[in-house]
PDB file of C-alpha atoms in Angstrom:
ATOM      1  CA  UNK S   1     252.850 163.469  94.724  1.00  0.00           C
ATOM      2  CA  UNK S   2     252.447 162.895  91.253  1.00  0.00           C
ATOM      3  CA  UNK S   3     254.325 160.562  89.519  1.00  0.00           C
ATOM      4  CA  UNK S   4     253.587 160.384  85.752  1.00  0.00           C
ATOM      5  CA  UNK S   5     257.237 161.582  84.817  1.00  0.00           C
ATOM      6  CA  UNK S   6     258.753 158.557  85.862  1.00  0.00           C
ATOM      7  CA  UNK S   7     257.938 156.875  83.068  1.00  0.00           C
ATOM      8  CA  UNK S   8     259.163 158.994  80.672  1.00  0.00           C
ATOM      9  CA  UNK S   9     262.282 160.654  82.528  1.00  0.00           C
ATOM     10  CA  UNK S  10     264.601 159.185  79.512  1.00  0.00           C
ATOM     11  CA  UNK S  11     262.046 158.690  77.204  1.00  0.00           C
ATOM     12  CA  UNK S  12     263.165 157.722  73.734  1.00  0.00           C
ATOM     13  CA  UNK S  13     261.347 158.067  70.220  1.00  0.00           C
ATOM     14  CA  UNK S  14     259.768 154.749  69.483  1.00  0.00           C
ATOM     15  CA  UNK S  15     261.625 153.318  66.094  1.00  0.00           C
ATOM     16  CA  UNK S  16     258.800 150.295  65.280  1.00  0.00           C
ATOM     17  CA  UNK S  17     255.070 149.821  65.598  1.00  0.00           C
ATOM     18  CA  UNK S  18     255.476 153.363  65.224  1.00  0.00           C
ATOM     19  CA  UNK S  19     251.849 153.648  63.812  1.00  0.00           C
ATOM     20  CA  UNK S  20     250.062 151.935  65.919  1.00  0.00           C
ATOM     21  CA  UNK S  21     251.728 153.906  69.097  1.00  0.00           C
ATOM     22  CA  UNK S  22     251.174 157.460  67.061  1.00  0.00           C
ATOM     23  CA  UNK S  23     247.232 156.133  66.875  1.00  0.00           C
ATOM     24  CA  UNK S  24     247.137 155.598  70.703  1.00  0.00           C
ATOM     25  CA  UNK S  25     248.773 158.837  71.084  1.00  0.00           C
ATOM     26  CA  UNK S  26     246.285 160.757  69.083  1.00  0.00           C
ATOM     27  CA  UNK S  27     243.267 159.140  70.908  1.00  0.00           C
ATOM     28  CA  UNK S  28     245.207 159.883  74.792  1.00  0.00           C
ATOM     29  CA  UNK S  29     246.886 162.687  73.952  1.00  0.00           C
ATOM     30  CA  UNK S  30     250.031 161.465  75.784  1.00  0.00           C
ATOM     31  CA  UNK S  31     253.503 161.288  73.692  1.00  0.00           C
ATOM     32  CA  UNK S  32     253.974 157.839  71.808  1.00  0.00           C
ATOM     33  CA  UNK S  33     256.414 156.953  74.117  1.00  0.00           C
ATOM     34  CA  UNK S  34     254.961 157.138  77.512  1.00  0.00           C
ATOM     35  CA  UNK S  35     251.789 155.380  75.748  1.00  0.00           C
ATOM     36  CA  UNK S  36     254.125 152.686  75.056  1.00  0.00           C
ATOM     37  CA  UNK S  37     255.766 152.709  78.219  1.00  0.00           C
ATOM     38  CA  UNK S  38     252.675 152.959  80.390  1.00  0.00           C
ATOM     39  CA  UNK S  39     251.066 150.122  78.217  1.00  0.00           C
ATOM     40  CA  UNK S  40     253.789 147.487  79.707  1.00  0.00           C
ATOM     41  CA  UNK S  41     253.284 149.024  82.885  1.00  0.00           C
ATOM     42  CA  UNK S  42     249.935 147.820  83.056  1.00  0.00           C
ATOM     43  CA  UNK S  43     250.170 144.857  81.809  1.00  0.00           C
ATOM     44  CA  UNK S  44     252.639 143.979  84.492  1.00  0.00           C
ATOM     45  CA  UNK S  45     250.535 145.480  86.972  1.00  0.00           C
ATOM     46  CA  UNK S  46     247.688 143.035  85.896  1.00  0.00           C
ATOM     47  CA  UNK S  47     250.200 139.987  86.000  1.00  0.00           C
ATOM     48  CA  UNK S  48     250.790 140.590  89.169  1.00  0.00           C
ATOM     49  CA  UNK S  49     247.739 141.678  90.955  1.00  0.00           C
ATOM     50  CA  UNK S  50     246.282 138.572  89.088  1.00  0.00           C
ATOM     51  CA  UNK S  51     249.095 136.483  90.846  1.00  0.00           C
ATOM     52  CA  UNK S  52     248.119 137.641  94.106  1.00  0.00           C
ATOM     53  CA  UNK S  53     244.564 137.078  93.772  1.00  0.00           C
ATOM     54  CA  UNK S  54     245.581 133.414  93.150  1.00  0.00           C
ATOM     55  CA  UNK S  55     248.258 133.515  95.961  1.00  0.00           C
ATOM     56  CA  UNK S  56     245.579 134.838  98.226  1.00  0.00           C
ATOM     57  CA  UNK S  57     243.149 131.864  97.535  1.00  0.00           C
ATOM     58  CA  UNK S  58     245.880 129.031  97.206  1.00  0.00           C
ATOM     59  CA  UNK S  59     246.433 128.639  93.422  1.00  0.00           C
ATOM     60  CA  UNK S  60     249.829 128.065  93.789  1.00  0.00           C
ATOM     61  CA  UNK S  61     250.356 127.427  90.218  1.00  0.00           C
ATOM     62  CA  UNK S  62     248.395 129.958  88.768  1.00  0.00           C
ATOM     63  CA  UNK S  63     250.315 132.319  91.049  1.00  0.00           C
ATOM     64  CA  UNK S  64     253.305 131.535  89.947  1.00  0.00           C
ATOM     65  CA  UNK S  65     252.798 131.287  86.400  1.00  0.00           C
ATOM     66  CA  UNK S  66     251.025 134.933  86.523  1.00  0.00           C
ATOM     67  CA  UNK S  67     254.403 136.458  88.075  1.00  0.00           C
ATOM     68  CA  UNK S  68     256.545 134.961  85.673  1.00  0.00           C
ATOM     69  CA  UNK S  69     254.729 136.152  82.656  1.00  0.00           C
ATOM     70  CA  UNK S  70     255.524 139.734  84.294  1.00  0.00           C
ATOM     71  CA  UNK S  71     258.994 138.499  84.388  1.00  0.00           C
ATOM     72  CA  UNK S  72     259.046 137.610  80.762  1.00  0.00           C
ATOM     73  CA  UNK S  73     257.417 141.426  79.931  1.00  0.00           C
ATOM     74  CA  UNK S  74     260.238 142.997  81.997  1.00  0.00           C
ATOM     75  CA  UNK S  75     262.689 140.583  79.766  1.00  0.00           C
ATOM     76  CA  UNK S  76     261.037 141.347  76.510  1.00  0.00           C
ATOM     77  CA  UNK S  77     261.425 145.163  77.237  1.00  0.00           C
ATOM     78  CA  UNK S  78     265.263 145.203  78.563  1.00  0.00           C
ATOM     79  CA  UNK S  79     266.335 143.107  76.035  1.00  0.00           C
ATOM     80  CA  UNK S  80     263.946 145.269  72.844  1.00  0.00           C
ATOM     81  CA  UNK S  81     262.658 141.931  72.254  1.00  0.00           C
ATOM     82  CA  UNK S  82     261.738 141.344  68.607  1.00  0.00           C
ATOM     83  CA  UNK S  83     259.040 138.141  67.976  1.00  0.00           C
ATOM     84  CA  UNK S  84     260.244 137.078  64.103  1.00  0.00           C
ATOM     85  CA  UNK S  85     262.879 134.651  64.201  1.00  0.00           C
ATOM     86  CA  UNK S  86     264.695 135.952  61.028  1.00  0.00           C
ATOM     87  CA  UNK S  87     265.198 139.534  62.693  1.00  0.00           C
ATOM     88  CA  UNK S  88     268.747 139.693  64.402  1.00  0.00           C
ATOM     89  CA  UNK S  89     266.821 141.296  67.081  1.00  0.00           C
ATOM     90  CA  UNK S  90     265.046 137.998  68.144  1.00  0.00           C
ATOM     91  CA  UNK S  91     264.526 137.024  71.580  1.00  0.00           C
ATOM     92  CA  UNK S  92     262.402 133.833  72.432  1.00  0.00           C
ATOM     93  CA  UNK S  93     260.408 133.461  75.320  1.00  0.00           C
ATOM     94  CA  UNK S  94     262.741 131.558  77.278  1.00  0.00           C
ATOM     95  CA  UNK S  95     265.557 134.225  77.082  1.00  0.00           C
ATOM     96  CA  UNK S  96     263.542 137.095  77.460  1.00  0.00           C
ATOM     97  CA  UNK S  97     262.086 135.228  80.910  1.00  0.00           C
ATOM     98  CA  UNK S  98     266.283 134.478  82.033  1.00  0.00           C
ATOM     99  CA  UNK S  99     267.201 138.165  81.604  1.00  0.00           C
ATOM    100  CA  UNK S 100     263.498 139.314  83.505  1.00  0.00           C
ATOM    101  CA  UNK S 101     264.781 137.340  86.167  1.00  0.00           C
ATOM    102  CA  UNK S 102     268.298 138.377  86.393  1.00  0.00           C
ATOM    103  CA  UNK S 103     267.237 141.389  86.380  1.00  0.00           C
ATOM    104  CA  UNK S 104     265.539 141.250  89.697  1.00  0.00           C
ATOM    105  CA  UNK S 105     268.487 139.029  91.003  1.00  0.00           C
ATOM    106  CA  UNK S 106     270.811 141.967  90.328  1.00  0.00           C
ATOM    107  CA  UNK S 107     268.896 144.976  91.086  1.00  0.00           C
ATOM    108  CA  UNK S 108     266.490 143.430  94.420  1.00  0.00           C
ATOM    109  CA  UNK S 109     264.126 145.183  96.926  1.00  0.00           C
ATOM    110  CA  UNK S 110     266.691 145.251  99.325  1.00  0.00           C
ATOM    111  CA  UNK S 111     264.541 145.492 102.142  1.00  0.00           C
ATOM    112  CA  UNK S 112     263.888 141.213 101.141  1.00  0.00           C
ATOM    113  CA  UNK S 113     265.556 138.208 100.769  1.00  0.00           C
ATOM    114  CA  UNK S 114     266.671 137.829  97.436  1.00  0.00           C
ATOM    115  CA  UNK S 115     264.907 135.164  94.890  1.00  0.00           C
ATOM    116  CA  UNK S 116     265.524 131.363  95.981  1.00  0.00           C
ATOM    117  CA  UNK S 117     265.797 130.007  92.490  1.00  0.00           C
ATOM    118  CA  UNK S 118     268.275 130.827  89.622  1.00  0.00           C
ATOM    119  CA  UNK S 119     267.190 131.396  86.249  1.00  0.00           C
ATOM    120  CA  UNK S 120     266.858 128.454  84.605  1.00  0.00           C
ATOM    121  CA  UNK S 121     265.218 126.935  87.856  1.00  0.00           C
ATOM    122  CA  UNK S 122     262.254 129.658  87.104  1.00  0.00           C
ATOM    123  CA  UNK S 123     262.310 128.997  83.654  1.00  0.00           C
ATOM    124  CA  UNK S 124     261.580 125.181  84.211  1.00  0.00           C
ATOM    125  CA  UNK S 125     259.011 126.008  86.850  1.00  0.00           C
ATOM    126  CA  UNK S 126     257.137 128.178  83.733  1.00  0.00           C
ATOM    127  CA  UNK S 127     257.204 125.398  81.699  1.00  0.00           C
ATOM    128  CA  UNK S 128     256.081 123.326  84.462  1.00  0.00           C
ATOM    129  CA  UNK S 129     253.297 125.722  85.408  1.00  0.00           C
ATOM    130  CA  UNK S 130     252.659 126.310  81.729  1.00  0.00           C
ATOM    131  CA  UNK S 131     251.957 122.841  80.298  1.00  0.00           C
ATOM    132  CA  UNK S 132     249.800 120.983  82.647  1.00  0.00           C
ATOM    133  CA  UNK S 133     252.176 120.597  85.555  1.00  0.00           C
ATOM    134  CA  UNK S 134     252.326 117.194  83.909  1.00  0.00           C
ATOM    135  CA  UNK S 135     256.294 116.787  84.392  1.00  0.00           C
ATOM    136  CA  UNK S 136     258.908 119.059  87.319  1.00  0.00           C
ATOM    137  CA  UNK S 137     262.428 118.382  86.335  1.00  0.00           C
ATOM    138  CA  UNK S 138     264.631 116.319  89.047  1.00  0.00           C
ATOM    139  CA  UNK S 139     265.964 118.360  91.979  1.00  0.00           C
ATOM    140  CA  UNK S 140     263.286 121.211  90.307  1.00  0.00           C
ATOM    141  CA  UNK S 141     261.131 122.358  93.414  1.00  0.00           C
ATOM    142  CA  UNK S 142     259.119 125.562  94.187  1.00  0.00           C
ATOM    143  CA  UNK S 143     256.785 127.161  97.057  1.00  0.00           C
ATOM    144  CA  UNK S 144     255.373 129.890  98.568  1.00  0.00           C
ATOM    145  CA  UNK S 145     258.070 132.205  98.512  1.00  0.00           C
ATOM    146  CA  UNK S 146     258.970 130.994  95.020  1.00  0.00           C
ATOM    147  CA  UNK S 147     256.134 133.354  94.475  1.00  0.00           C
ATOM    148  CA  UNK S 148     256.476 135.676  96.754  1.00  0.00           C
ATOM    149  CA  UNK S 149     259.406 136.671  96.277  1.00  0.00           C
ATOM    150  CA  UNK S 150     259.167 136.945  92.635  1.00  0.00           C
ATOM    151  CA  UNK S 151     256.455 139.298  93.318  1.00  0.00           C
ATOM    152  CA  UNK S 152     257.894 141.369  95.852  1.00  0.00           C
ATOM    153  CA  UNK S 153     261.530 142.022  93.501  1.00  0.00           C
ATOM    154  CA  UNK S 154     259.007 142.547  90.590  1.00  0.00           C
ATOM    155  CA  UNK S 155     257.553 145.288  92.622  1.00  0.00           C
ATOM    156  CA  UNK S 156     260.459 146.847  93.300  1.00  0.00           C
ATOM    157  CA  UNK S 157     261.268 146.789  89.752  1.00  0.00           C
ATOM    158  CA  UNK S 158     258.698 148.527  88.399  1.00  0.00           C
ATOM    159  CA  UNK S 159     259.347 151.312  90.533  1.00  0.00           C
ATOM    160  CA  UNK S 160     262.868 151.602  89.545  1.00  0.00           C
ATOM    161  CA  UNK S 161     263.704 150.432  85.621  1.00  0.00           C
ATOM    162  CA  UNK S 162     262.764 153.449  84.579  1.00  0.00           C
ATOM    163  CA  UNK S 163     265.805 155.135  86.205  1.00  0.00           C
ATOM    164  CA  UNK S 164     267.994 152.855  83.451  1.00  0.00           C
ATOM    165  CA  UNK S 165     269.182 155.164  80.756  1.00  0.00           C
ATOM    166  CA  UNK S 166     269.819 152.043  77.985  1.00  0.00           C
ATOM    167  CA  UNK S 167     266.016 151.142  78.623  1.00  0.00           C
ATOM    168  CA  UNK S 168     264.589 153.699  76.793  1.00  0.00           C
ATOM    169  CA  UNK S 169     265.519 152.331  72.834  1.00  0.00           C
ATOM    170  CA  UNK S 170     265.160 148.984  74.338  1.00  0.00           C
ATOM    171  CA  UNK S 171     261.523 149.605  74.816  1.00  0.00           C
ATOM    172  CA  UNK S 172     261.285 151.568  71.792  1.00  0.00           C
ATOM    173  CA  UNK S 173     262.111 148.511  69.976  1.00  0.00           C
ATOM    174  CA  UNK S 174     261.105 146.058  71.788  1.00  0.00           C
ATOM    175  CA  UNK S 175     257.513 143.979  69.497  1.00  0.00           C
ATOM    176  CA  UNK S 176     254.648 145.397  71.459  1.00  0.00           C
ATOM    177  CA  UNK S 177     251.181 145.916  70.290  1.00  0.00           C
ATOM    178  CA  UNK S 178     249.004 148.238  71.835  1.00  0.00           C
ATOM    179  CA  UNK S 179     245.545 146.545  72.616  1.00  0.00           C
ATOM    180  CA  UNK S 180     242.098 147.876  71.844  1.00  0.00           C
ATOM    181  CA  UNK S 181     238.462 147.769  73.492  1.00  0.00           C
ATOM    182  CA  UNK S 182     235.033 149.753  73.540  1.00  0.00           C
ATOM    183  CA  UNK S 183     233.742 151.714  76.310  1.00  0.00           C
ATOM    184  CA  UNK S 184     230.845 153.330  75.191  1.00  0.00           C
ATOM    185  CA  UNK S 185     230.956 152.564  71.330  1.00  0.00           C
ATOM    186  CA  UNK S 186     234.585 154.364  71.382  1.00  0.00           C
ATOM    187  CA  UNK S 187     237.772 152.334  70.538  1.00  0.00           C
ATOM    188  CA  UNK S 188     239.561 152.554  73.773  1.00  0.00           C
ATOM    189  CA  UNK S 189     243.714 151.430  74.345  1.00  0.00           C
ATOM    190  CA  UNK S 190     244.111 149.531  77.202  1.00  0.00           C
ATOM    191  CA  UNK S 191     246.042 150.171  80.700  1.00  0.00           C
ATOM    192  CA  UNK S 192     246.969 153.781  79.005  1.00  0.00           C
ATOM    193  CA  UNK S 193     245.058 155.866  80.900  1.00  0.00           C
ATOM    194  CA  UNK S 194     244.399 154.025  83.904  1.00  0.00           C
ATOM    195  CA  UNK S 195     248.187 153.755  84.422  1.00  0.00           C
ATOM    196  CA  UNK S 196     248.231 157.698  83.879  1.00  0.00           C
ATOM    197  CA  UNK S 197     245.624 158.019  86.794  1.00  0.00           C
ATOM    198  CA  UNK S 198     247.388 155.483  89.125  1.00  0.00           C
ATOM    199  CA  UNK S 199     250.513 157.748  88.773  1.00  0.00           C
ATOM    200  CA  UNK S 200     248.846 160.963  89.563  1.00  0.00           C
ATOM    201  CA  UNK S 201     249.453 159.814  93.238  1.00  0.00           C
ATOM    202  CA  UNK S 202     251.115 156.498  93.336  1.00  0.00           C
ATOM    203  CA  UNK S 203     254.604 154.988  91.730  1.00  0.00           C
ATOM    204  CA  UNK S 204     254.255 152.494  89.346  1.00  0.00           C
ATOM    205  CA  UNK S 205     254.515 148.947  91.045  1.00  0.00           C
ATOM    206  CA  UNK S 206     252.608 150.627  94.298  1.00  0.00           C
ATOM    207  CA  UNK S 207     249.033 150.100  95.609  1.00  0.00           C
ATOM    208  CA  UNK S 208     248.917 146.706  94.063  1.00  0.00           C
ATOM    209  CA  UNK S 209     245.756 144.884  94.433  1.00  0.00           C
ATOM    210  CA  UNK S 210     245.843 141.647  96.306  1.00  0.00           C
ATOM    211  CA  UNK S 211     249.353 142.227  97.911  1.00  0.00           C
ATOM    212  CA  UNK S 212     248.870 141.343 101.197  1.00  0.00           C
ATOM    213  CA  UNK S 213     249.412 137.748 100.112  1.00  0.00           C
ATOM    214  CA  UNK S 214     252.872 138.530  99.523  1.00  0.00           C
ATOM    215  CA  UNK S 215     254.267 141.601 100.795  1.00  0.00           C
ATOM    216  CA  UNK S 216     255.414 140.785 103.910  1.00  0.00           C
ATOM    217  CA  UNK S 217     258.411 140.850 106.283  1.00  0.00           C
ATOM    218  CA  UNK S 218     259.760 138.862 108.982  1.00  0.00           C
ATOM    219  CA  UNK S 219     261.336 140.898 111.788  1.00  0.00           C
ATOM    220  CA  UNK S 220     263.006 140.237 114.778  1.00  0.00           C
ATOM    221  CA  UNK S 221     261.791 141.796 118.186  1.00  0.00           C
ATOM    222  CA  UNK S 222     264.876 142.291 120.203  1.00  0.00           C
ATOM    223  CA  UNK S 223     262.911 143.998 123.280  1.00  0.00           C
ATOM    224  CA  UNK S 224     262.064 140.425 123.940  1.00  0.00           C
ATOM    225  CA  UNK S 225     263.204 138.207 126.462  1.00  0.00           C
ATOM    226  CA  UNK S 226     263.559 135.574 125.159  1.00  0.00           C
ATOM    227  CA  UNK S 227     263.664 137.005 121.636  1.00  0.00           C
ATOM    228  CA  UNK S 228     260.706 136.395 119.180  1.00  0.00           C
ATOM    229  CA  UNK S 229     259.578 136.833 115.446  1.00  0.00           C
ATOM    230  CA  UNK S 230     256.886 137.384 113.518  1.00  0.00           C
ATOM    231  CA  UNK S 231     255.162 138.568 110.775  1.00  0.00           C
ATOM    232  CA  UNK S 232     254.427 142.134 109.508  1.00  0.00           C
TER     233      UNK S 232
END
């Protein structure tokens, strides 16, 4: 099944960086919008997988601090996050990472356990995780499924923002740059088209590299006697 409209079901005409979108346009051929759109969707997609990689190999802390930068994306884009300070549309880092999170608190995976911290509990684990891990505020703990979880409800997320029809001139708005490389001597945007290709048969927060460190369930076997769990 191919999933590239999802994106782009309420898709919105971008109102700034308007140039620099048009210019990745012109070289993809997609509409401004969904260049935008699938941009942030592979960004997050690289948080995450990222994350897992570390999960998988017991870097707890880089883990954690790769999912909450994919937090703090999701935040930036519900909120239109604007970077100056003098722009009434400002949102620092700390509130765009509050409203990522609440976000996933009110609209989980509901197949999981919802997250096991509040907001400002992540928020002090970023800056924990962020600046050396050289101080963790009193009564401030995380593990594994501090991570996990996170990861799992960002998942979920991906695959369903784009259903919210006040995203769209949220992420119109919101201060994000498209980013550049070379592949062959050609100026190349990146995530654009790869995201385009992993939506061809995928959703967006699906086939994530690396998620077998966190995507799994604990079930109950009641066939059992005496009753047993595990993992799957």
């Amino acid at each position: 099944m191919d999933y590239r409209h999802v994106l782009t079901q309420n898709a919105a005409v971008l109102t700034d960086e308007v140039d620099e979108w048009d210019k990745v346009a012109l070289t993809t051929g997609l509409d401004p919008y969904a260049c935008k759109a699938s941009y942030i969707c592979g960004a997050m997609r690289e948080f995450m997988q990222a994350s897992g990689l570390n999960l998988a190999n017991g870097y707890h802390l880089g883990a954690l601090f790769l999912a909450l930068d994919a937090a703090e994306l999701l935040g930036q884009v519900l909120t239109g996050a604007r970077r100056d300070q003098g722009d009434p549309r400002y949102v620092g880092p700390a509130k765009a990472l509050a409203c990522g999170v609440r976000h996933l608190r009110d609209h989980p995976d509901p197949q999981v356990a919802p997250l096991p911290h509040r907001p400002q509990h992540y928020e002090d684990l970023r800056n924990f995780a962020g600046h050396g891990a050289t101080h963790l505020p009193p009564k401030r703990h995380f593990r594994y499924d501090s991570t996990r979880l996170l990861l799992w409800h960002l998942a979920h997320a991906l695959n369903t923002m784009w259903e919210d029809t006040n995203l769209p001139t949220k992420l119109a708005a919101a201060e994000i740059h498209p980013v550049w490389t070379t592949r062959k001597g050609k100026p190349k945007p990146v995530y654009v088209t790869e995201v385009q290709d992993h939506l061809k048969t995928s959703r967006p927060g699906d086939r994530l590299a690396h998620d077998k460190s966190w995507q799994w369930t604990v079930m109950s076997v009641s066939t059992s006697s005496p009753p047993v769990t595990g993992r799957g």
